[in-house]
Short mmCIF file of C-alpha atoms in Angstrom, two decimals:
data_model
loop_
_atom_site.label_atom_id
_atom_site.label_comp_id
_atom_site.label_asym_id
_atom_site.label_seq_id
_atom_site.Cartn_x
_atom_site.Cartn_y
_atom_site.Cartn_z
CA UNK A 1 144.18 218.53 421.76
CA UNK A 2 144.61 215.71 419.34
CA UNK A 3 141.44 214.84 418.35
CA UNK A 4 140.83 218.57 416.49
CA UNK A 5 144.35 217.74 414.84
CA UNK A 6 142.91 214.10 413.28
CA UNK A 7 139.54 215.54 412.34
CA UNK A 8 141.39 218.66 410.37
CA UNK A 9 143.50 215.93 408.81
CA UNK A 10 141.09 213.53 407.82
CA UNK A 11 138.91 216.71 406.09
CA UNK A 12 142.04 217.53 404.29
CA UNK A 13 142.82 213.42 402.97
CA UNK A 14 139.16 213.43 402.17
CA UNK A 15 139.36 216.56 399.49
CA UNK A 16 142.49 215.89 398.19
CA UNK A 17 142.05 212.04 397.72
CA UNK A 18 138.71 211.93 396.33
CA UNK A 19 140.17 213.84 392.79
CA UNK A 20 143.24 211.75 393.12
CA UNK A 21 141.88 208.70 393.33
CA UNK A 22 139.35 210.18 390.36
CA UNK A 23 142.21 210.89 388.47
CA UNK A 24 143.97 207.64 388.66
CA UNK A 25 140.78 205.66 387.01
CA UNK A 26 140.43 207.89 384.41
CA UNK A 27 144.12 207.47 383.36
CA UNK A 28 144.12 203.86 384.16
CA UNK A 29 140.69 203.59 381.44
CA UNK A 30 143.04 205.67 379.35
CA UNK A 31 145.68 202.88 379.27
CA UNK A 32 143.52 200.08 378.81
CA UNK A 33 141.78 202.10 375.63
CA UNK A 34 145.35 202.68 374.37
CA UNK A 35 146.20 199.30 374.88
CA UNK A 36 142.92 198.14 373.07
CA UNK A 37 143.23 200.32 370.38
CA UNK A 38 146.47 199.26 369.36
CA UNK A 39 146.17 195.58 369.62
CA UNK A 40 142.72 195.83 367.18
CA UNK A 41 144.56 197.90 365.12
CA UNK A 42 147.86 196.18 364.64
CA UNK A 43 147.87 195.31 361.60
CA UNK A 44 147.06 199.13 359.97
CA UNK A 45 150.21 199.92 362.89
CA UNK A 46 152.60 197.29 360.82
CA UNK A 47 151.41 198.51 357.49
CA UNK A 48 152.67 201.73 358.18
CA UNK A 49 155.53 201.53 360.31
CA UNK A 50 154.03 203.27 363.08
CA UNK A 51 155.02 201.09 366.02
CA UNK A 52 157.63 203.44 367.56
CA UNK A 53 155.34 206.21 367.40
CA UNK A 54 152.38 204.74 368.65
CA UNK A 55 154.91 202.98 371.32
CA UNK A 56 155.89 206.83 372.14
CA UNK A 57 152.13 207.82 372.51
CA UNK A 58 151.30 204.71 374.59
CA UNK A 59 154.33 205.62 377.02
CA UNK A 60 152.97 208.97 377.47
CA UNK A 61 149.84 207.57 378.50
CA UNK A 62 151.19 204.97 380.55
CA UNK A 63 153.21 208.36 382.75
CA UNK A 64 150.64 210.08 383.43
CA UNK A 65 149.04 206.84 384.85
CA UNK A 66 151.91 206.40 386.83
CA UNK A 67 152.50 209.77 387.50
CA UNK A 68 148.50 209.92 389.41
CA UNK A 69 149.02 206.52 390.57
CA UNK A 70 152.24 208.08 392.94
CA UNK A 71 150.31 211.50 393.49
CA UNK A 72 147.63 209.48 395.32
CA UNK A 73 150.05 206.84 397.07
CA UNK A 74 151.64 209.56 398.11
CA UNK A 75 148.37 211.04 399.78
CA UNK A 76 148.25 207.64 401.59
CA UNK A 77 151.84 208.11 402.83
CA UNK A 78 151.00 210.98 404.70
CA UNK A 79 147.89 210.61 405.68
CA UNK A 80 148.70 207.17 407.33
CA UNK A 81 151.82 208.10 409.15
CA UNK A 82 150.27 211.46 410.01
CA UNK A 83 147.73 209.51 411.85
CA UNK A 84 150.05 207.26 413.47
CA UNK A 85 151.94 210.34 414.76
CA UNK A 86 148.82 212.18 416.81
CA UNK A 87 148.57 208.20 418.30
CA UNK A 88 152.41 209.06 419.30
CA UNK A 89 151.66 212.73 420.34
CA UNK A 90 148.91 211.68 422.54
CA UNK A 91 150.73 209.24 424.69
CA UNK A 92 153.46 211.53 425.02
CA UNK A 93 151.21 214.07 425.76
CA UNK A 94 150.00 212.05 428.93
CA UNK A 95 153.57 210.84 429.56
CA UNK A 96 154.16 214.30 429.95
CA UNK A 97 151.37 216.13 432.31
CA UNK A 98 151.09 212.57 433.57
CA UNK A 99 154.66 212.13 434.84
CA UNK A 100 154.23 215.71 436.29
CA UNK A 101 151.37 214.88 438.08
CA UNK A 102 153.04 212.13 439.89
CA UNK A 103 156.18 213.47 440.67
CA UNK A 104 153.33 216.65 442.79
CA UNK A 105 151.62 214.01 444.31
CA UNK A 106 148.24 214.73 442.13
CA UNK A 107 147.38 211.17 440.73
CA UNK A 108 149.07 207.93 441.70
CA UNK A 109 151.58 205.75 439.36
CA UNK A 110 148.49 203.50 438.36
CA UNK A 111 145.97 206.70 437.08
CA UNK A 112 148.90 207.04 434.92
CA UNK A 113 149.52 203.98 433.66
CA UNK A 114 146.35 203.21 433.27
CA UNK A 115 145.28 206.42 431.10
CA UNK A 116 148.50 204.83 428.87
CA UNK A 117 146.70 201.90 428.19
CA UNK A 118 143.59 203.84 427.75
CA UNK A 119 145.26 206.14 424.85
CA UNK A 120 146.09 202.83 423.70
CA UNK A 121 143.03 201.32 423.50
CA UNK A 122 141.56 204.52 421.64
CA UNK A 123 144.26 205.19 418.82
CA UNK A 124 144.52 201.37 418.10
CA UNK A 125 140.95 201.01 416.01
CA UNK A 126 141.36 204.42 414.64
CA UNK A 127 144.88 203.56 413.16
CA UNK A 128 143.38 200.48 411.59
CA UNK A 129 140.41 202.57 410.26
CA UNK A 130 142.63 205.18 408.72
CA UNK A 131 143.95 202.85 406.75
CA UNK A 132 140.85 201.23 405.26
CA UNK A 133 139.55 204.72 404.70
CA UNK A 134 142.12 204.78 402.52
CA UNK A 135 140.93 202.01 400.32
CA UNK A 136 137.49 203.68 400.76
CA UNK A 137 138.38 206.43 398.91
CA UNK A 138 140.18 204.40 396.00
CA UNK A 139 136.92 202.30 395.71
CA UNK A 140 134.46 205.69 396.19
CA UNK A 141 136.33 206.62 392.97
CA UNK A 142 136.30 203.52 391.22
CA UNK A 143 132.44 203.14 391.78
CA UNK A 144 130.87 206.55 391.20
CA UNK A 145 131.62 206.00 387.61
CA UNK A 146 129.45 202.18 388.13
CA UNK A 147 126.77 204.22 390.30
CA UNK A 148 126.77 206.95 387.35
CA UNK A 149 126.45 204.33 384.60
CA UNK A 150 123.92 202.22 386.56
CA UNK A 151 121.56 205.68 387.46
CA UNK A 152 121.79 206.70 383.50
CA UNK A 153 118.27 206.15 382.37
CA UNK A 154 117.41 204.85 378.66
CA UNK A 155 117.10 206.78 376.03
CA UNK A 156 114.84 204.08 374.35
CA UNK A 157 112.25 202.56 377.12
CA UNK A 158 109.14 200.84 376.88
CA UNK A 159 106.28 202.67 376.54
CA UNK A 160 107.02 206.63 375.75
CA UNK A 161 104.19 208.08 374.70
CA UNK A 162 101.61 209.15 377.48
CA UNK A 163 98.97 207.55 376.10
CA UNK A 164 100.33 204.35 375.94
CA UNK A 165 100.22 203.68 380.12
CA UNK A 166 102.05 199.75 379.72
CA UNK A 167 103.58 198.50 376.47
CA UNK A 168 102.52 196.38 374.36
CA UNK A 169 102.97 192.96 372.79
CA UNK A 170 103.56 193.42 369.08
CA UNK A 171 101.28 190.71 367.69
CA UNK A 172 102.57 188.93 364.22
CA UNK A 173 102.59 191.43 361.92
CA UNK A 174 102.17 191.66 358.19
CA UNK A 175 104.73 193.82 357.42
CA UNK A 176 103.27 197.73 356.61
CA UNK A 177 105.42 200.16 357.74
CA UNK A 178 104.52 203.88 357.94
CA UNK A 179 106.55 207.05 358.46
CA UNK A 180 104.72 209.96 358.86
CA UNK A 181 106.43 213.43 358.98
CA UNK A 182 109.46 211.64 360.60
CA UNK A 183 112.17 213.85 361.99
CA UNK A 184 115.56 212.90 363.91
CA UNK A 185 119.01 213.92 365.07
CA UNK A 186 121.11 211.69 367.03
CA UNK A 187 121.59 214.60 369.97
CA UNK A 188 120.13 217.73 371.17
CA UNK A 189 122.95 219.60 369.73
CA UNK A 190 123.26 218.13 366.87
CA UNK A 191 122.25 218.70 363.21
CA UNK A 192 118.83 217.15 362.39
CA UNK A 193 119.18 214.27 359.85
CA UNK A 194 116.12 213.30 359.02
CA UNK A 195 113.62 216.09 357.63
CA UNK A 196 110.08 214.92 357.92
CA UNK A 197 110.26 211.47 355.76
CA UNK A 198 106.88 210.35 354.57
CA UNK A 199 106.38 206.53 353.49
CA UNK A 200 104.65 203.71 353.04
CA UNK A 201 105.60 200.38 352.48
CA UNK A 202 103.45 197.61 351.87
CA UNK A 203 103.46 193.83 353.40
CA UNK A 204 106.32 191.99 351.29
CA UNK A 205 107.32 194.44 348.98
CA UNK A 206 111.13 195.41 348.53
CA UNK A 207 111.96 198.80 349.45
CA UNK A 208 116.07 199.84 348.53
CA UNK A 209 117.37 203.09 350.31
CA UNK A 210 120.09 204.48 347.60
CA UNK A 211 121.82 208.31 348.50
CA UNK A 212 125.30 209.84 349.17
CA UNK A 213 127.42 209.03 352.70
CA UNK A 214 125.63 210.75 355.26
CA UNK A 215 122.06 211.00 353.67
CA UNK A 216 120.54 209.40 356.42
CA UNK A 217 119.70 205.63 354.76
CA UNK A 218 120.98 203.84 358.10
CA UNK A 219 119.30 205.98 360.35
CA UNK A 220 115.90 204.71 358.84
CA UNK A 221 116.70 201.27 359.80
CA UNK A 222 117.91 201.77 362.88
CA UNK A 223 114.78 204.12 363.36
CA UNK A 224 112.55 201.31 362.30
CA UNK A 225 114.52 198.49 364.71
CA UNK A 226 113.68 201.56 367.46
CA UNK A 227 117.19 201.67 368.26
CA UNK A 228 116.39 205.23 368.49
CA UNK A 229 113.20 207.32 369.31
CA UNK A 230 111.93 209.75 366.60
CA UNK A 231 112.13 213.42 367.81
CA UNK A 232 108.66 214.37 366.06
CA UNK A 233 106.27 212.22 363.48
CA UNK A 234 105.62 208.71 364.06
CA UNK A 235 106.76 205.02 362.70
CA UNK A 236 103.97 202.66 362.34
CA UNK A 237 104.29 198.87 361.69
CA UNK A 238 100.66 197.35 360.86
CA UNK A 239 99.33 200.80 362.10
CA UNK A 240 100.81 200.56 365.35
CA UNK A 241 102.54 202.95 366.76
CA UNK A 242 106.11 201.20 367.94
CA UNK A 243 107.03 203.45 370.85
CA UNK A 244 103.78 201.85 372.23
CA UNK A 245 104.83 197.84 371.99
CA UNK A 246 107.59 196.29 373.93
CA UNK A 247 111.11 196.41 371.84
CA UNK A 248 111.63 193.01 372.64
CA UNK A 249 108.04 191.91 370.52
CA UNK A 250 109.68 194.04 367.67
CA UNK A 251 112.67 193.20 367.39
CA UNK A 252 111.44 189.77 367.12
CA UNK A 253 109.96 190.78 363.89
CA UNK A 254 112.18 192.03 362.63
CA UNK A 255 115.44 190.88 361.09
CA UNK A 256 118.87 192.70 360.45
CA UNK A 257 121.70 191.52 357.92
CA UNK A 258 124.74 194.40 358.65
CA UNK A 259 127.15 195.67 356.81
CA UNK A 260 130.06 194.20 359.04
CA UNK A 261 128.93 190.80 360.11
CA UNK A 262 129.76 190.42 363.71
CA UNK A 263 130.00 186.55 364.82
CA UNK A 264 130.04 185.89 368.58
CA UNK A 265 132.91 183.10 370.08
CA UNK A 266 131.66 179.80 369.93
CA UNK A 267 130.35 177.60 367.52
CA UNK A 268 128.88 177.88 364.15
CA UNK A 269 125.79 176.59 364.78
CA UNK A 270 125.39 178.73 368.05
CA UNK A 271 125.70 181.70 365.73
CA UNK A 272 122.97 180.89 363.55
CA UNK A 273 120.50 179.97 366.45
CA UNK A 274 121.81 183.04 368.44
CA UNK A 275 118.36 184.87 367.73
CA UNK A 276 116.51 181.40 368.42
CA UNK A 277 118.40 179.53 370.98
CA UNK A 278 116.01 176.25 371.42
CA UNK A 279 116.07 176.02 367.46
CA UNK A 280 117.29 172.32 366.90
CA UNK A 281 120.22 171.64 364.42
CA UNK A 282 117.90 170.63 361.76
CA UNK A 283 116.18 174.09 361.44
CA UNK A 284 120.05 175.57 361.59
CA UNK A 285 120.74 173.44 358.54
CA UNK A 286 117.76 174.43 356.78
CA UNK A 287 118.34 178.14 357.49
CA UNK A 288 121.84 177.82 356.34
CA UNK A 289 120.95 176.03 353.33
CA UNK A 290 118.39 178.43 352.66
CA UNK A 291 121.85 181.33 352.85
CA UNK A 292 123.89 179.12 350.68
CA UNK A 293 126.16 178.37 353.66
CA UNK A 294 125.40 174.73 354.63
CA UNK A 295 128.34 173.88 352.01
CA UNK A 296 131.48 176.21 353.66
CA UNK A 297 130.34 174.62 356.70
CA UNK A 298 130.60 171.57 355.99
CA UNK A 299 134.29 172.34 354.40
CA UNK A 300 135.16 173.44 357.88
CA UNK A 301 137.37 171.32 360.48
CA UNK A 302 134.30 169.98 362.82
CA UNK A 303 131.48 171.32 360.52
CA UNK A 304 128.55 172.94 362.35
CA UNK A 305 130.25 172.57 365.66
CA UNK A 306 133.66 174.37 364.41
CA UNK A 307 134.49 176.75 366.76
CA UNK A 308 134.45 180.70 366.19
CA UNK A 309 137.95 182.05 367.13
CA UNK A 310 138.10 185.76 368.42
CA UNK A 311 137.49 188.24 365.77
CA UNK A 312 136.03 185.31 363.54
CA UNK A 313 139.86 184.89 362.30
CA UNK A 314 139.10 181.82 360.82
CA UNK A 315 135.40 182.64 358.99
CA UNK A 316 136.17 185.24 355.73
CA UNK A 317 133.94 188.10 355.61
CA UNK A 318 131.67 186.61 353.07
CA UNK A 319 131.54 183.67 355.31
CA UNK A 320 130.54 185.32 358.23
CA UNK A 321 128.19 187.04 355.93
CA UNK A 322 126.32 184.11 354.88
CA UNK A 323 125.98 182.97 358.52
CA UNK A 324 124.35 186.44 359.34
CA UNK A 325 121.89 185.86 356.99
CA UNK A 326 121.56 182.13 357.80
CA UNK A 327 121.05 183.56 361.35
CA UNK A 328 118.16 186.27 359.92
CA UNK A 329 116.74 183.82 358.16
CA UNK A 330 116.24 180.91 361.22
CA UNK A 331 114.46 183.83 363.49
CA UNK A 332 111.46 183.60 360.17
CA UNK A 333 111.60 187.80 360.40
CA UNK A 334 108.22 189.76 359.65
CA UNK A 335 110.42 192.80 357.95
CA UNK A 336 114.14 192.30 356.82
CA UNK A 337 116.94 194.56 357.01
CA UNK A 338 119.71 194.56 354.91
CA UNK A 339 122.32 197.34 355.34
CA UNK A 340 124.74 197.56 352.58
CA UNK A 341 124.89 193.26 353.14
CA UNK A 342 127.42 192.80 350.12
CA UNK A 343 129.38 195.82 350.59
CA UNK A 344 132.97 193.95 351.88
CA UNK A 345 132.66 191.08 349.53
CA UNK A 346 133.93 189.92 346.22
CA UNK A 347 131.99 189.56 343.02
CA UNK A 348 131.41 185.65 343.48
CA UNK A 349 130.55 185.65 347.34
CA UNK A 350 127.98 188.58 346.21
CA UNK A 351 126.30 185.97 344.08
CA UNK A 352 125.74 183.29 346.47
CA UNK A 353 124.66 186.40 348.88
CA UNK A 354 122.45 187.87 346.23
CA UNK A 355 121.19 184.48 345.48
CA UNK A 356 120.51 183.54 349.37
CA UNK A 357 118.36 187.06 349.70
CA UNK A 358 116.49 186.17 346.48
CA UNK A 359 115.37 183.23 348.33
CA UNK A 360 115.19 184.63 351.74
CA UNK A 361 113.13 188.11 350.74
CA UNK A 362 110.14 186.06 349.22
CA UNK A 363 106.97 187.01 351.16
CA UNK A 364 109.41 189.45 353.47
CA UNK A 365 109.06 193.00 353.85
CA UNK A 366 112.35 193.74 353.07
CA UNK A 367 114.58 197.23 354.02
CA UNK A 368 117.48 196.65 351.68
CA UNK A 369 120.48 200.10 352.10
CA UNK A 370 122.85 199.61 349.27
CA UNK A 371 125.31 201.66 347.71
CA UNK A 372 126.08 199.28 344.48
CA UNK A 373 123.23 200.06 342.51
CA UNK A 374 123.40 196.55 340.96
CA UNK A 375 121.78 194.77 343.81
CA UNK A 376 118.90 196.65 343.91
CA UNK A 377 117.73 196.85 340.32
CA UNK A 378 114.41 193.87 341.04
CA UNK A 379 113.56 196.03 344.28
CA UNK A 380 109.78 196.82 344.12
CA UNK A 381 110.80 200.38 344.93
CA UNK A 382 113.56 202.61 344.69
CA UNK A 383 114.15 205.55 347.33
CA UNK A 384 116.57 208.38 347.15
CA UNK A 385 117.72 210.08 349.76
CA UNK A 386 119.35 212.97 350.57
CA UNK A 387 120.36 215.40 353.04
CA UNK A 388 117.71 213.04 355.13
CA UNK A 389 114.87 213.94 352.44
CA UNK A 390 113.04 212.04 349.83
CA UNK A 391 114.14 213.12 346.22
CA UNK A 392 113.25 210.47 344.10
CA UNK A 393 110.98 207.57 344.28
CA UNK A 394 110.26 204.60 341.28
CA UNK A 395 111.68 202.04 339.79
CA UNK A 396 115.16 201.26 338.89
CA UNK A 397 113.83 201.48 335.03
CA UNK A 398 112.09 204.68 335.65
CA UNK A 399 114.57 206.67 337.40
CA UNK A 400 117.45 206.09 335.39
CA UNK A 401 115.83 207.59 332.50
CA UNK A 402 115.17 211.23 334.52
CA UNK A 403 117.59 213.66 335.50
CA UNK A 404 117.91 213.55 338.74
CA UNK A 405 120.56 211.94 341.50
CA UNK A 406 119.99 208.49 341.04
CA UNK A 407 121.24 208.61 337.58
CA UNK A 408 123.68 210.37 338.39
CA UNK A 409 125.01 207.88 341.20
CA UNK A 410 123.98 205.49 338.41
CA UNK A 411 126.28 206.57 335.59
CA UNK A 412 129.27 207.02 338.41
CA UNK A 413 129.14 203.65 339.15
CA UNK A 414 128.48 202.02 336.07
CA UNK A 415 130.29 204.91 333.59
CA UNK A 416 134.30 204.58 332.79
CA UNK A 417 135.79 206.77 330.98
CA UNK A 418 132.39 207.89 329.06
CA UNK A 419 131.14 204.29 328.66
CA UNK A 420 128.25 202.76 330.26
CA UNK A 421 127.63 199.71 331.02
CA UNK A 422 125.82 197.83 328.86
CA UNK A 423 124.43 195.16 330.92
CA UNK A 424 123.16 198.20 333.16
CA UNK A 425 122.10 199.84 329.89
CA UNK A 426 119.95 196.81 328.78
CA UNK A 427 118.57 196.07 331.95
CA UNK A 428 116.95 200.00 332.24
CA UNK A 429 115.61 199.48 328.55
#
């Protein structure tokens, strides 16, 4: 009679705690992204005397945690004691048609008292396993989202094409670099940004990427880092196909400077030989020489082996800048990639990182994504982008002479109030 009862209420647990449990790890992640959010952005909070509303928004979030967190407890509270009470219902069940059986004559005292202890003996291990079933279903919850992570596959792997049966190694390269009818968007559903880009760049030349927000100047460079896959055309470094090499032997060629330098915890000098770790500390000093950064460095508490805090709150962003490219440089990158490097710095930390790149581009192919046309006016080659075409291609001299939307992005930057500047002016003569 019982055991019908225990399987009906096990079925019913199961449903109900499996989306409870669910629920209570999503709103748990929601807390912890809250939480994270608000602590990076603290100061922008402060700035604008926000804190009691974002206080408000990260109660709310922190009630519905606890709201699932007591909706599936309280699952557990009645599926546990519901359990212990069919353990209850069967003794008294043989207590009952037991102690009826004696008092006919049926079964002796013992029968009975021994199918007691046998009732016992039964319930006992399925008490205990009702209540780490339980915990099963909190940690069924907990790692479907692991097992779903872990089964994703990659939307970059090594080889893709089906010609290409193993990858790769990407010998040493000279630095060519082909598109051919290149076209991307970052999903299925989504708009297409690049519209079939045709290029060519030869070994060590200085190529800039110049266009509005959104043209697509990026994308090429994380295209050419295959950080992404193109959706049709082809990217070709030395003639070679890169969905065909391993991204490891690529990447090794290639070196990126980004727009927000990122600097790991520990020391300075672990930064720069983060792409080489068995470089010694003479090749670090030579690379940050080389970046104009062997003289902060030195200015620091313990020099090269000053330690990183989190967030680099005790490098500037020029500093940190500098130690990117002293990290680019120590790797002794094939192809360089510069996107938008002296876009958060002032006008005298863009020297010494203008001057560092000078040094650091020679005999490079170098990518270089800019939006202040002034660092870009020696490139060997000027591309314009946009809407993810090609609209303009030349030198800095040539195209600001044409109509066209590098002289327009041109005179925006370097027009006020209906005068140019002349330093630009002379420069384009």
């Amino acid at each position: 009679i019982v055991l019908p009862l225990m399987a009906a209420l096990t079925t019913w647990f199961s449903r109900r705690a499996k989306g409870a449990f669910r629920e209570t790890r999503s709103t748990v992640a929601n807390v912890v992204g809250r939480l994270a959010e608000n602590i990076d952005g603290m100061r922008v909070i402060q700035a604008f005397a926000q804190e009691r509303a974002m206080e408000q928004k990260f109660q709310a979030v922190n009630r519905e945690n606890r709201d699932a967190h007591v909706a599936a407890m309280t699952l557990s509270f009645i599926f546990l004691p519901a359990i212990e009470f069919l353990g209850i219902l069967a003794t008294a069940i043989v207590l009952w048609f037991g102690g009826r059986a004696v008092t006919g004559g049926t079964v002796t005292l013992g029968v009975m008292v021994a199918f007691l202890a046998y009732v016992t003996r039964f319930f006992q291990p399925i008490q205990e396993l009702s209540q780490i079933y339980t915990m099963l279903q909190s940690a069924m919850a907990g790692g479907e989202k692991v097992l779903e992570l872990l089964a994703e596959p990659p939307e970059v792997d090594d080889p893709v094409l089906e010609e290409a049966a193993d990858a790769v190694e990407l010998p040493r390269v000279r630095g060519r670099i082909e598109f051919e009818g290149v076209r991307f968007r970052y999903r299925e559903d989504a708009p297409e940004v690049l519209h079939g880009i045709d290029l060519r760049i030869e070994p060590g030349q200085t190529v800039a990427f110049v266009g509005p927000t959104g043209a697509g100047k990026s994308t090429i460079s994380r295209l050419i880092q295959r950080f992404y896959d193109v959706d049709e055309g082809a990217i070709r470094i030395d003639g070679v196909d890169i969905r065909t090499v391993t991204q490891v032997s690529l990447r090794r060629q290639t070196g990126l400077v980004p727009q927000d330098p990122f600097l790991f915890s520990g020391t300075i000098a672990e930064n720069i030989r983060f792409g080489r770790p068995e470089a010694d500390l003479a090749a670090v000093k030579t690379a940050a020489r080389l970046a104009n950064a062997h003289d902060f460095i030195l200015g620091t508490p313990d020099g090269y082996e000053t330690r990183v805090l989190e967030g680099a709150a005790n490098i500037s962003v020029g500093q940190r800048q500098l130690i990117c490219i002293a990290r680019a440089a120590l790797v002794d990158p094939a192809i360089l990639i510069l996107d938008e490097a002296t876009a958060s710095v002032d006008s005298l930390t863009e020297m010494l990182i203008q001057s560092a790149l000078e040094k650091l581009l020679a005999g490079r192919t170098a990518i270089v994504i800019a939006h202040r046309l002034s660092t870009i006016r020696n490139a060997d080659r000027i591309v314009v982008i946009d809407d993810g075409r090609i609209v303009q291609e030349g030198r800095h001299e040539e195209l600001v002479e044409v109509e066209g939307l590098y002289r327009r992005l041109y005179d925006r930057q370097f027009s006020e109030n209906g005068k140019e500047d002349q330093i630009g002016r002379k420069g384009s003569q």
